[in-house]
mmCIF file of C-alpha atoms in Angstrom:
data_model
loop_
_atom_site.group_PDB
_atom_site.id
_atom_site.type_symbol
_atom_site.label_atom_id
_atom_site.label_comp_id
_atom_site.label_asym_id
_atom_site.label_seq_id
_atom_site.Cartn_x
_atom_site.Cartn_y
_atom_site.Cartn_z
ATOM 1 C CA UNK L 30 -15.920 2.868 -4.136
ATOM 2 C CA UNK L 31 -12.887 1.547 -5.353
ATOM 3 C CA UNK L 32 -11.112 -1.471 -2.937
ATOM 4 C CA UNK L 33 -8.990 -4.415 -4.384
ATOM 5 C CA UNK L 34 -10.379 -7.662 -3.809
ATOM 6 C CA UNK L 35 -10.048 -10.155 -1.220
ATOM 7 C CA UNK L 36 -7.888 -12.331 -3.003
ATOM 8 C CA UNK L 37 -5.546 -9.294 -4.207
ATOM 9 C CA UNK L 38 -5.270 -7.819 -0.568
ATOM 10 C CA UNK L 39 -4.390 -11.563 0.382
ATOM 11 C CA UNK L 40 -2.086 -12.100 -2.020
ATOM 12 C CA UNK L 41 -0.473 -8.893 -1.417
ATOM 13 C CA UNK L 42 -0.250 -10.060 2.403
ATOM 14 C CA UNK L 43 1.086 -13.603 1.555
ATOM 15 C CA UNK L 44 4.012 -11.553 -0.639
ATOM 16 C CA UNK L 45 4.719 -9.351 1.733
ATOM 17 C CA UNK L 46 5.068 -11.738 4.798
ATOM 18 C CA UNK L 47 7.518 -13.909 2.352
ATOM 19 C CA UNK L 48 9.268 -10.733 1.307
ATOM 20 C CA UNK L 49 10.141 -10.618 5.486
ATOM 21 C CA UNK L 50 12.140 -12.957 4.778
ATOM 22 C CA UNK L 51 13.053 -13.796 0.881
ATOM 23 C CA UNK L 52 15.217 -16.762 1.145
ATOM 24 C CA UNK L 53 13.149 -19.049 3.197
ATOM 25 C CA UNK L 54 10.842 -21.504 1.462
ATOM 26 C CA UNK L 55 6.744 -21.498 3.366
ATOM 27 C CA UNK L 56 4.470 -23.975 3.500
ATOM 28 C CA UNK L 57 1.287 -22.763 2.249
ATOM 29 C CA UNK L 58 0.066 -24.350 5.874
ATOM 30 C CA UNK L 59 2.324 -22.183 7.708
ATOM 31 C CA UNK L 60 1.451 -18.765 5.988
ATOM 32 C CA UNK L 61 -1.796 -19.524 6.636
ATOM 33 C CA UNK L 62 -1.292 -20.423 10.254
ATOM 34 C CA UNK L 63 1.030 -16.931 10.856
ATOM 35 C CA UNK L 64 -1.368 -14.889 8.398
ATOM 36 C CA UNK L 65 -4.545 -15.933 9.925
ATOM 37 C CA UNK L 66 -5.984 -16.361 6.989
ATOM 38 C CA UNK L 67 -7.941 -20.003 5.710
ATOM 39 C CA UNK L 68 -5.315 -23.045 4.081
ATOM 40 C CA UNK L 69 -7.518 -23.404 1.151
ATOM 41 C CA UNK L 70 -7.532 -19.418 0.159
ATOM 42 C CA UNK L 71 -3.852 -19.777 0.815
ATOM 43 C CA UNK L 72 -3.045 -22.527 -1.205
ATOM 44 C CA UNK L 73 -5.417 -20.752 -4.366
ATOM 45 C CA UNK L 74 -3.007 -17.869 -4.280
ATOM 46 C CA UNK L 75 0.005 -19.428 -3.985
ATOM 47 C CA UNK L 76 -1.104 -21.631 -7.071
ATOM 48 C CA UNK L 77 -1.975 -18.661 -9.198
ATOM 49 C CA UNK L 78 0.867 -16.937 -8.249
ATOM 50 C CA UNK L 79 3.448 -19.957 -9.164
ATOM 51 C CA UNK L 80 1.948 -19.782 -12.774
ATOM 52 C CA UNK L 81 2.513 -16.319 -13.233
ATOM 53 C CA UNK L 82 6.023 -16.942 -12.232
ATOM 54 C CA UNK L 83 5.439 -14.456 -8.940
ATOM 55 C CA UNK L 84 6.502 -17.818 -6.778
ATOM 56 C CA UNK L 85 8.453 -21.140 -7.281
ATOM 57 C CA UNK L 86 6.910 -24.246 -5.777
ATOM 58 C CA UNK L 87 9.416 -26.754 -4.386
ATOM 59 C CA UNK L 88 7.859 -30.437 -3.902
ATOM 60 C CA UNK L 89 8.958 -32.782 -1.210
ATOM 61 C CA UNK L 90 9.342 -32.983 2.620
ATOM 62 C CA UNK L 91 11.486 -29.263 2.680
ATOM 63 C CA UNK L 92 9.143 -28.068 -0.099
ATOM 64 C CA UNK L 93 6.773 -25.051 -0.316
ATOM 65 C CA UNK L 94 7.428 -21.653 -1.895
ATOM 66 C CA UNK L 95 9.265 -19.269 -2.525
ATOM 67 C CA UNK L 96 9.688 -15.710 -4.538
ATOM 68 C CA UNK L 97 10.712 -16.618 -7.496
ATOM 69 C CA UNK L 98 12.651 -13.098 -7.878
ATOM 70 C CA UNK L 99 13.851 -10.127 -5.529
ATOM 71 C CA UNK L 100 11.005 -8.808 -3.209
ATOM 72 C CA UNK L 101 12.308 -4.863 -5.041
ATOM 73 C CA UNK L 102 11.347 -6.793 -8.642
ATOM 74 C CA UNK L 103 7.667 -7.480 -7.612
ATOM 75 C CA UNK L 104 5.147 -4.920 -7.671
ATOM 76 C CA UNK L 105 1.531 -4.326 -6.571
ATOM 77 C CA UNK L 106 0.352 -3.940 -10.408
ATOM 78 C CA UNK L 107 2.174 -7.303 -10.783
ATOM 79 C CA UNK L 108 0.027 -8.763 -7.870
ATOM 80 C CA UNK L 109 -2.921 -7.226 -9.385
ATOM 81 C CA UNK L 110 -2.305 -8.705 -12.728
ATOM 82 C CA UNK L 111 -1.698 -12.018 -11.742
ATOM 83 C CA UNK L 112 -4.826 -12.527 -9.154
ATOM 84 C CA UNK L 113 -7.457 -10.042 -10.747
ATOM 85 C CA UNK L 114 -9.926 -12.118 -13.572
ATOM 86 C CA UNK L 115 -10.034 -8.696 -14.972
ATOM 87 C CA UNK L 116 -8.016 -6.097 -17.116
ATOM 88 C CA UNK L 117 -6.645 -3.641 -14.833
ATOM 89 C CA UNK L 118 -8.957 -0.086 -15.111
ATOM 90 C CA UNK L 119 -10.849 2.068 -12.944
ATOM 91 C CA UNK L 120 -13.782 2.042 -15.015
ATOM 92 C CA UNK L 121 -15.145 -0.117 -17.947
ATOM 93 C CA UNK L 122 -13.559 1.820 -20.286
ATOM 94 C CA UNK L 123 -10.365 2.113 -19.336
ATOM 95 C CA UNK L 124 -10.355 -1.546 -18.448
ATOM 96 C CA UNK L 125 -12.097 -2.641 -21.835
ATOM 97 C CA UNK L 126 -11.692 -0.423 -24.783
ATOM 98 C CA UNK L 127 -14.841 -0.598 -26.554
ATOM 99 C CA UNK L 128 -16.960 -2.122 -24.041
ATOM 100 C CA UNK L 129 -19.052 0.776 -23.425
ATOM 101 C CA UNK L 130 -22.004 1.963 -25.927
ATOM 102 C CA UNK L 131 -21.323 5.842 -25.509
ATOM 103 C CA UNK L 132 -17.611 5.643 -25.649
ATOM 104 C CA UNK L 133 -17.044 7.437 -29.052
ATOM 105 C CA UNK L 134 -19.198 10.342 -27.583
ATOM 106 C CA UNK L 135 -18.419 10.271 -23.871
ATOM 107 C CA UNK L 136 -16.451 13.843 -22.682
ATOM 108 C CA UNK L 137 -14.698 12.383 -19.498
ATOM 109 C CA UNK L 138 -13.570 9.105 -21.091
ATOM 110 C CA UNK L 139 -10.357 11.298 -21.700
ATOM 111 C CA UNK L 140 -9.858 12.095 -17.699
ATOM 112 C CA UNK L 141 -10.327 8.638 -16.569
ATOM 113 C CA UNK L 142 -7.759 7.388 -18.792
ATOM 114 C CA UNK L 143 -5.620 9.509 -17.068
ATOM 115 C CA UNK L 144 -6.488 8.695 -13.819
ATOM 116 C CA UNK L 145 -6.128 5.486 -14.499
ATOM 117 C CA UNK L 146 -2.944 5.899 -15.901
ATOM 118 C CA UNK L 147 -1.820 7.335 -12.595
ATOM 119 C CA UNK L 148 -3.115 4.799 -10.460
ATOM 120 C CA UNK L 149 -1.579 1.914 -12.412
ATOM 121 C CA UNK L 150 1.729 3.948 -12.691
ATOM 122 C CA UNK L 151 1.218 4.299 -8.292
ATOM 123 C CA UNK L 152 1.159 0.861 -8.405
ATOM 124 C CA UNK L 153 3.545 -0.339 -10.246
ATOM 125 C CA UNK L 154 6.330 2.017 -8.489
ATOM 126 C CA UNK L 155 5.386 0.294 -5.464
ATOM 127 C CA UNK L 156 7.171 -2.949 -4.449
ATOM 128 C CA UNK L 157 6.353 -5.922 -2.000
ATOM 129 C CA UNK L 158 9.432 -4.724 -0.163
ATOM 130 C CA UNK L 159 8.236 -1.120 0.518
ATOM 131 C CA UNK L 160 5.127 -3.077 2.073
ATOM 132 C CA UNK L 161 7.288 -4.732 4.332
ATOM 133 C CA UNK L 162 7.903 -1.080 6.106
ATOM 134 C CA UNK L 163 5.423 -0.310 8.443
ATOM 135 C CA UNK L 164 3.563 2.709 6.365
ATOM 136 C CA UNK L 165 4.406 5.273 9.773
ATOM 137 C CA UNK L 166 8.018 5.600 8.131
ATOM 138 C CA UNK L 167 6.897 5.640 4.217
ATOM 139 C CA UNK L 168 5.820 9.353 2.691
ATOM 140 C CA UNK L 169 4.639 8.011 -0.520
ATOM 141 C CA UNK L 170 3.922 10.869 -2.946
ATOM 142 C CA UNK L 171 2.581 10.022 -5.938
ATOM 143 C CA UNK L 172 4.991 10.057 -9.078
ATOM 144 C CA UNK L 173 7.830 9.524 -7.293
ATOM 145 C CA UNK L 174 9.452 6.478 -7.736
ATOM 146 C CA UNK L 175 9.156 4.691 -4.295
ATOM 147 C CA UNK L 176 13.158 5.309 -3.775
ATOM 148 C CA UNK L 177 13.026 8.374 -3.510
ATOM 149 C CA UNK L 178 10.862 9.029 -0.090
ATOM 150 C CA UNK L 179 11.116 11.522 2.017
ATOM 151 C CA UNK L 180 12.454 11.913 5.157
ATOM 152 C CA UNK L 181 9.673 10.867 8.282
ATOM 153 C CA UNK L 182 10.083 14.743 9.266
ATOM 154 C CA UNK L 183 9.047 15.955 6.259
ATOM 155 C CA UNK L 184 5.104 16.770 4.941
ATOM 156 C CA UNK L 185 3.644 15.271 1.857
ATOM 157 C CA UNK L 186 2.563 17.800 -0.394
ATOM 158 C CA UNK L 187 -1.201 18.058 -0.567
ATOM 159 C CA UNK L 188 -2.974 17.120 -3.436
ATOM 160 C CA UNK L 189 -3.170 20.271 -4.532
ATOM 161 C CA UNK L 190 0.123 20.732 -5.197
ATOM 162 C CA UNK L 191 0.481 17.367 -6.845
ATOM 163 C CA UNK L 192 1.612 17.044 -10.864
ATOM 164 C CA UNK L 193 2.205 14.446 -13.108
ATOM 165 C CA UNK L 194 3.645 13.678 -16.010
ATOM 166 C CA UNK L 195 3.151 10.950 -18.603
#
């Protein structure tokens, strides 16, 4: 099955409740309060993401953080990147180049780069601000940049009718 990990989808949830409101500075006490979620989980993604430059971190008594550039300007892949221990890739392969034994000989090595590819291009068209919309009012199709969505009215295309290019 493929799922993003705790920390991702909490990261991704920290960003997007600070994306509600971009110029405000949180305590990492206070997300964790509204969020729900524990101080100390909190507090690890907020650190991680203030090295990777996702955040700023303000000391003192009106301290806490903040995002550290437009909530458009931040993507899920970015999340991913910064909180995942691992290369980005649906499989070992795609993730590692060279880290599997039948690589050179494999026949669908070729069709999960591409999916990957997809996936990873999905994700990075996606912004903390389109997670701020409550996904009733989004039609995402895949390879469409997220600004251009449909109107609510309007079906997504089945997969079937889906193409992409590189």
């Amino acid at each position: 099955m493929l799922r993003v990990s705790k920390i991702i989808d909490y990261g991704t949830l920290v960003l997007t409740h600070m994306a509600s409101d971009p110029e405000r500075v949180f305590s990492a006490a206070d997300l964790a309060a509204t969020l729900g979620l524990g101080q100390p989980v909190v507090s690890k993604v907020l650190k991680t993401l203030t090295q990777r430059e996702i955040v700023k971190s303000t000391r003192g008594a009106r301290g806490g953080y903040a995002l550290s550039k437009a909530p458009e300007a931040i993507s899920i892949a970015d999340i991913i990147d910064a909180l995942d221990e691992q290369p980005f890739g649906l499989t070992e392969c795609t993730a590692t180049p060279g880290s599997c034994s039948v690589e050179a000989d494999c026949n669908i090595r070729s069709n999960w780069q591409r999916i990957n590819a997809i996936v990873r291009k999905t994700l990075e068209q996606v912004s903390i601000a389109d997670m701020v919309t409550p996904t009733a009012t989004i039609e995402f199709i895949p390879g469409q940049p997220s600004s251009s969505r449909l109107p609510s009215n309007v079906p997504a295309a089945s997969p079937s009718t889906w193409s992409f290019s590189e």
